[in-house]
Structures are given as structure tokens and as C-alpha cells.
């Protein structure tokens, strides 16, 4: 705890759909676990409201009816399933009832990380201030919900790119980039192989990483959860073999070992990646990055620690691999420590909570 800061009681609202546990479903879940632990180490009393099956060490209260169960072989797109939509609505509605009722005096500040509209539309009902992190580009339902909040929510953007995109409805949003626990992502020795990590979904573009690695004549290892089974069956499995290995969905320690033992990390977003946590994690391991220049990634990746290439250009990515591999690994680590500091992120969160509760 920094001088002049007092411990606060913080409610973190997480995802109803995905448990906050290793191996993490995605960057949002990994960030929530990291943030919760970092705030707890600073002396704050943190309660994480999340899906059933989340790590109990994070001081979790389950959002009833407990989230969406895993399906064998990975999930299909569940966003339009009427039963899931109804269950999610009921879970967030019940939580907001509790935060405005029986838990009204239990917290000093509520920090929303969910992508659901109800925490926004009902923020004005809470007796305590709400802050909310914008983890995605704008989409209509959340934009409408934020407008209806009429200033009841203080917004945080994960990058300047996200802040600019949300400016019409959240003009006062401040930028607090995700922090990476550099102790959990230690420097690695590097190696001859390339690596790609993330959710195996079309918008992350792992099939393009495979094509780029083959174009560079390099072996590629992929790791991450199979979220879109149809996409993986269509675009990934036929490309496996002949120097391309899928390692599965790894926990954090195993993933850090793989990334640290790689020469270059490929990052291939097919959408405007809001932040790009995999970039920060690779840099923390000392692994230079070659990435499509989309979304918030150019705010993290500099010429000293990686290369940005034209979005979707597999040839450019393949050509950049050898150049990135020659970059000094300590420079990549230094960028993570200075730009993606977990301590700096928590400092900024503490400032935000202090202002919100003043």
C-alpha cells in the first residue's frame, strides 16, 4: 500500500460465462485474476463475482446460476442461445439487486469488468460508486447502456485506441493498460521455434500465423483453448503437422515456459485488438513479437522489441521474423517491465478508487 492510501473494499464484477481459473479462457479472465491478486497484495479486500468453478483463492462469490459448462472439444458460439442469454440476464440482475440491497454497505467501490449491459443500466441504483473497464471496441447494446447510465459510471479504457473509439459515449474515460506480473512471466532463453498463443477463434487469426511460419520456413507451436470448434476443424487441423504443433490449452506456468523458449511470438488479430495481452506476456519473457498493426498493439510494440506489419499480410509477417529474432531479448523484457508494469496499473487503479470514493 502506497503512503496516503487506505485499504478499500472492492467488488470486481467478472464474467458469468467463463470461470476465472487456469487455464484461462482468454485475456479478460487472465487479467481479472492478476488484478484481483495484485489488489489483495496491496491490502485491499477484494471480492470477485464470477462464474462457478472460478479459483477460490481469488475470494470468489459465484454468480448464480453458476455460469456456462464446458463442452467436450471446445465451445461453439453460445452468444445467441436463448437459454444462455436468459441465464446471463438473470445472473447479472440478481447481482445488481444484491449490490443495491443486502450488500449495499459491503463495498467502497464496484469495479465492473463484464461485457453485459445490466451493470451499466443499473449503476445509478447503487449506493456506492461504480467504475467500469472497457475491454472491447464499442458495440450497440453496451453503447446504449452507457448512454443510459448518465454519468453514473466512471470508465477506464485499456488502450488509447479503445478510449478514442468509445469517446462519443465515454468522453472522460481514462487509459489504464493491463499490467503483467513479470514474476509469473520470467525471461526465457529463447530458441529456434516460433510461438502463437490465444483463443483459437477466427478473429485471432491463428491460421495466418501458421501460414506465416511456413513462409518463414520455421517451426510453430500454438497454444490456447479451442473456442470455435468449427473454425478449428476447418482452418487449423488441416494445417497441423509438417512443423506445426498444437500444444493444447496450457496453464500459465507452462505457457510462460513455451513462450520464453521461443525465438519470436506471432500475433495475428483479424479485428482491432483492444490491448493485446499476449504481446505484453511475450515481451515479459524476453521474446520479440511480430504482430499485425491493429487496435492497441502499436501502443505496446516498439522497434526495439518487435516488428509491426500490415494487417493480414502473411508475407510481410514471414519476412519480419528473422529481423525480429535478432533483437536483443533484454530489450523486450525491459519494455514489458517499464510499459506493462503491474505495479503501475495498480497505482492507477488506487488513484481511481480514491477519486471515486472521495
mmCIF file of N, CA and C in Angstrom, residues 23-71:
data_model
loop_
_atom_site.group_PDB
_atom_site.id
_atom_site.type_symbol
_atom_site.label_atom_id
_atom_site.label_comp_id
_atom_site.label_asym_id
_atom_site.label_seq_id
_atom_site.Cartn_x
_atom_site.Cartn_y
_atom_site.Cartn_z
ATOM 1 N N UNK A 23 -6.475 -23.315 -16.802
ATOM 2 C CA UNK A 23 -6.007 -22.378 -17.836
ATOM 3 C C UNK A 23 -7.121 -21.415 -18.223
ATOM 4 N N UNK A 24 -6.780 -20.145 -18.362
ATOM 5 C CA UNK A 24 -7.785 -19.103 -18.550
ATOM 6 C C UNK A 24 -8.435 -19.191 -19.923
ATOM 7 N N UNK A 25 -9.724 -18.835 -19.951
ATOM 8 C CA UNK A 25 -10.476 -18.859 -21.211
ATOM 9 C C UNK A 25 -9.979 -17.802 -22.182
ATOM 10 N N UNK A 26 -9.421 -16.699 -21.674
ATOM 11 C CA UNK A 26 -8.943 -15.631 -22.542
ATOM 12 C C UNK A 26 -8.252 -14.550 -21.743
ATOM 13 N N UNK A 27 -7.905 -13.458 -22.426
ATOM 14 C CA UNK A 27 -7.170 -12.379 -21.789
ATOM 15 C C UNK A 27 -7.942 -11.676 -20.695
ATOM 16 N N UNK A 28 -9.264 -11.542 -20.859
ATOM 17 C CA UNK A 28 -10.066 -10.864 -19.839
ATOM 18 C C UNK A 28 -10.023 -11.639 -18.528
ATOM 19 N N UNK A 29 -10.152 -12.947 -18.618
ATOM 20 C CA UNK A 29 -10.131 -13.765 -17.408
ATOM 21 C C UNK A 29 -8.737 -13.751 -16.759
ATOM 22 N N UNK A 30 -7.701 -13.813 -17.577
ATOM 23 C CA UNK A 30 -6.343 -13.749 -17.035
ATOM 24 C C UNK A 30 -6.101 -12.406 -16.359
ATOM 25 N N UNK A 31 -6.567 -11.335 -16.975
ATOM 26 C CA UNK A 31 -6.386 -10.003 -16.388
ATOM 27 C C UNK A 31 -7.112 -9.888 -15.056
ATOM 28 N N UNK A 32 -8.333 -10.394 -14.986
ATOM 29 C CA UNK A 32 -9.098 -10.293 -13.743
ATOM 30 C C UNK A 32 -8.394 -11.016 -12.596
ATOM 31 N N UNK A 33 -7.871 -12.200 -12.869
ATOM 32 C CA UNK A 33 -7.157 -12.930 -11.826
ATOM 33 C C UNK A 33 -5.922 -12.163 -11.374
ATOM 34 N N UNK A 34 -5.175 -11.630 -12.322
ATOM 35 C CA UNK A 34 -3.972 -10.873 -11.996
ATOM 36 C C UNK A 34 -4.305 -9.623 -11.193
ATOM 37 N N UNK A 35 -5.341 -8.886 -11.621
ATOM 38 C CA UNK A 35 -5.728 -7.661 -10.929
ATOM 39 C C UNK A 35 -6.225 -7.956 -9.520
ATOM 40 N N UNK A 36 -7.025 -9.001 -9.378
ATOM 41 C CA UNK A 36 -7.553 -9.332 -8.057
ATOM 42 C C UNK A 36 -6.423 -9.651 -7.085
ATOM 43 N N UNK A 37 -5.470 -10.458 -7.522
ATOM 44 C CA UNK A 37 -4.356 -10.821 -6.641
ATOM 45 C C UNK A 37 -3.492 -9.605 -6.312
ATOM 46 N N UNK A 38 -3.260 -8.749 -7.302
ATOM 47 C CA UNK A 38 -2.416 -7.581 -7.068
ATOM 48 C C UNK A 38 -3.076 -6.619 -6.077
ATOM 49 N N UNK A 39 -4.375 -6.419 -6.199
ATOM 50 C CA UNK A 39 -5.082 -5.556 -5.247
ATOM 51 C C UNK A 39 -5.071 -6.162 -3.850
ATOM 52 N N UNK A 40 -5.225 -7.482 -3.768
ATOM 53 C CA UNK A 40 -5.180 -8.137 -2.464
ATOM 54 C C UNK A 40 -3.811 -7.978 -1.822
ATOM 55 N N UNK A 41 -2.750 -8.078 -2.625
ATOM 56 C CA UNK A 41 -1.396 -7.902 -2.068
ATOM 57 C C UNK A 41 -1.179 -6.499 -1.553
ATOM 58 N N UNK A 42 -1.886 -5.535 -2.118
ATOM 59 C CA UNK A 42 -1.788 -4.152 -1.635
ATOM 60 C C UNK A 42 -2.617 -3.921 -0.367
ATOM 61 N N UNK A 43 -3.332 -4.931 0.084
ATOM 62 C CA UNK A 43 -4.101 -4.795 1.315
ATOM 63 C C UNK A 43 -5.574 -4.508 1.125
ATOM 64 N N UNK A 44 -6.047 -4.450 -0.117
ATOM 65 C CA UNK A 44 -7.467 -4.214 -0.352
ATOM 66 C C UNK A 44 -8.247 -5.508 -0.143
ATOM 67 N N UNK A 45 -9.485 -5.372 0.288
ATOM 68 C CA UNK A 45 -10.351 -6.532 0.461
ATOM 69 C C UNK A 45 -11.184 -6.683 -0.805
ATOM 70 N N UNK A 46 -10.853 -7.695 -1.577
ATOM 71 C CA UNK A 46 -11.430 -7.860 -2.909
ATOM 72 C C UNK A 46 -12.374 -9.060 -2.926
ATOM 73 N N UNK A 47 -13.557 -8.852 -3.487
ATOM 74 C CA UNK A 47 -14.493 -9.943 -3.755
ATOM 75 C C UNK A 47 -14.757 -9.970 -5.250
ATOM 76 N N UNK A 48 -14.534 -11.130 -5.854
ATOM 77 C CA UNK A 48 -14.720 -11.287 -7.298
ATOM 78 C C UNK A 48 -16.015 -12.048 -7.553
ATOM 79 N N UNK A 49 -16.953 -11.414 -8.222
ATOM 80 C CA UNK A 49 -18.207 -12.055 -8.605
ATOM 81 C C UNK A 49 -18.016 -12.644 -10.001
ATOM 82 N N UNK A 50 -18.074 -13.969 -10.086
ATOM 83 C CA UNK A 50 -17.713 -14.624 -11.339
ATOM 84 C C UNK A 50 -18.447 -15.954 -11.464
ATOM 85 N N UNK A 51 -18.190 -16.640 -12.565
ATOM 86 C CA UNK A 51 -18.843 -17.909 -12.864
ATOM 87 C C UNK A 51 -18.410 -18.997 -11.896
ATOM 88 N N UNK A 52 -19.274 -19.977 -11.720
ATOM 89 C CA UNK A 52 -18.933 -21.129 -10.918
ATOM 90 C C UNK A 52 -17.716 -21.843 -11.475
ATOM 91 N N UNK A 53 -16.917 -22.413 -10.580
ATOM 92 C CA UNK A 53 -15.693 -23.071 -10.985
ATOM 93 C C UNK A 53 -14.491 -22.167 -10.979
ATOM 94 N N UNK A 54 -14.651 -20.907 -10.590
ATOM 95 C CA UNK A 54 -13.524 -19.979 -10.525
ATOM 96 C C UNK A 54 -12.614 -20.343 -9.346
ATOM 97 N N UNK A 55 -11.385 -19.877 -9.405
ATOM 98 C CA UNK A 55 -10.375 -20.174 -8.395
ATOM 99 C C UNK A 55 -10.807 -19.612 -7.036
ATOM 100 N N UNK A 56 -11.025 -20.455 -6.029
ATOM 101 C CA UNK A 56 -11.469 -19.942 -4.720
ATOM 102 C C UNK A 56 -10.442 -19.060 -4.034
ATOM 103 N N UNK A 57 -9.162 -19.181 -4.399
ATOM 104 C CA UNK A 57 -8.143 -18.332 -3.796
ATOM 105 C C UNK A 57 -8.334 -16.860 -4.147
ATOM 106 N N UNK A 58 -9.149 -16.592 -5.156
ATOM 107 C CA UNK A 58 -9.407 -15.208 -5.566
ATOM 108 C C UNK A 58 -10.535 -14.570 -4.762
ATOM 109 N N UNK A 59 -11.045 -15.268 -3.758
ATOM 110 C CA UNK A 59 -12.176 -14.803 -2.952
ATOM 111 C C UNK A 59 -13.382 -14.546 -3.861
ATOM 112 N N UNK A 60 -13.877 -15.633 -4.408
ATOM 113 C CA UNK A 60 -14.945 -15.575 -5.413
ATOM 114 C C UNK A 60 -16.303 -15.801 -4.766
ATOM 115 N N UNK A 61 -17.282 -15.018 -5.193
ATOM 116 C CA UNK A 61 -18.685 -15.322 -4.953
ATOM 117 C C UNK A 61 -19.294 -15.682 -6.295
ATOM 118 N N UNK A 62 -19.910 -16.850 -6.374
ATOM 119 C CA UNK A 62 -20.432 -17.349 -7.639
ATOM 120 C C UNK A 62 -21.670 -16.579 -8.051
ATOM 121 N N UNK A 63 -21.680 -16.182 -9.316
ATOM 122 C CA UNK A 63 -22.860 -15.564 -9.903
ATOM 123 C C UNK A 63 -23.821 -16.669 -10.303
ATOM 124 N N UNK A 64 -24.927 -16.764 -9.609
ATOM 125 C CA UNK A 64 -25.905 -17.805 -9.927
ATOM 126 C C UNK A 64 -26.556 -17.512 -11.276
ATOM 127 N N UNK A 65 -26.919 -18.556 -12.033
ATOM 128 C CA UNK A 65 -26.890 -19.977 -11.691
ATOM 129 C C UNK A 65 -25.569 -20.675 -11.932
ATOM 130 N N UNK A 66 -24.472 -19.925 -11.995
ATOM 131 C CA UNK A 66 -23.165 -20.571 -11.945
ATOM 132 C C UNK A 66 -22.400 -20.641 -13.244
ATOM 133 N N UNK A 67 -22.853 -19.983 -14.284
ATOM 134 C CA UNK A 67 -22.068 -19.928 -15.498
ATOM 135 C C UNK A 67 -22.431 -21.009 -16.492
ATOM 136 N N UNK A 68 -21.650 -21.082 -17.558
ATOM 137 C CA UNK A 68 -21.910 -21.979 -18.681
ATOM 138 C C UNK A 68 -20.938 -23.136 -18.625
ATOM 139 N N UNK A 69 -21.399 -24.369 -18.613
ATOM 140 C CA UNK A 69 -20.472 -25.503 -18.525
ATOM 141 C C UNK A 69 -19.662 -25.670 -19.794
ATOM 142 N N UNK A 70 -18.467 -26.219 -19.644
ATOM 143 C CA UNK A 70 -17.647 -26.552 -20.801
ATOM 144 C C UNK A 70 -18.293 -27.677 -21.598
ATOM 145 N N UNK A 71 -18.015 -27.690 -22.890
ATOM 146 C CA UNK A 71 -18.493 -28.779 -23.735
ATOM 147 C C UNK A 71 -17.289 -29.520 -24.288
#
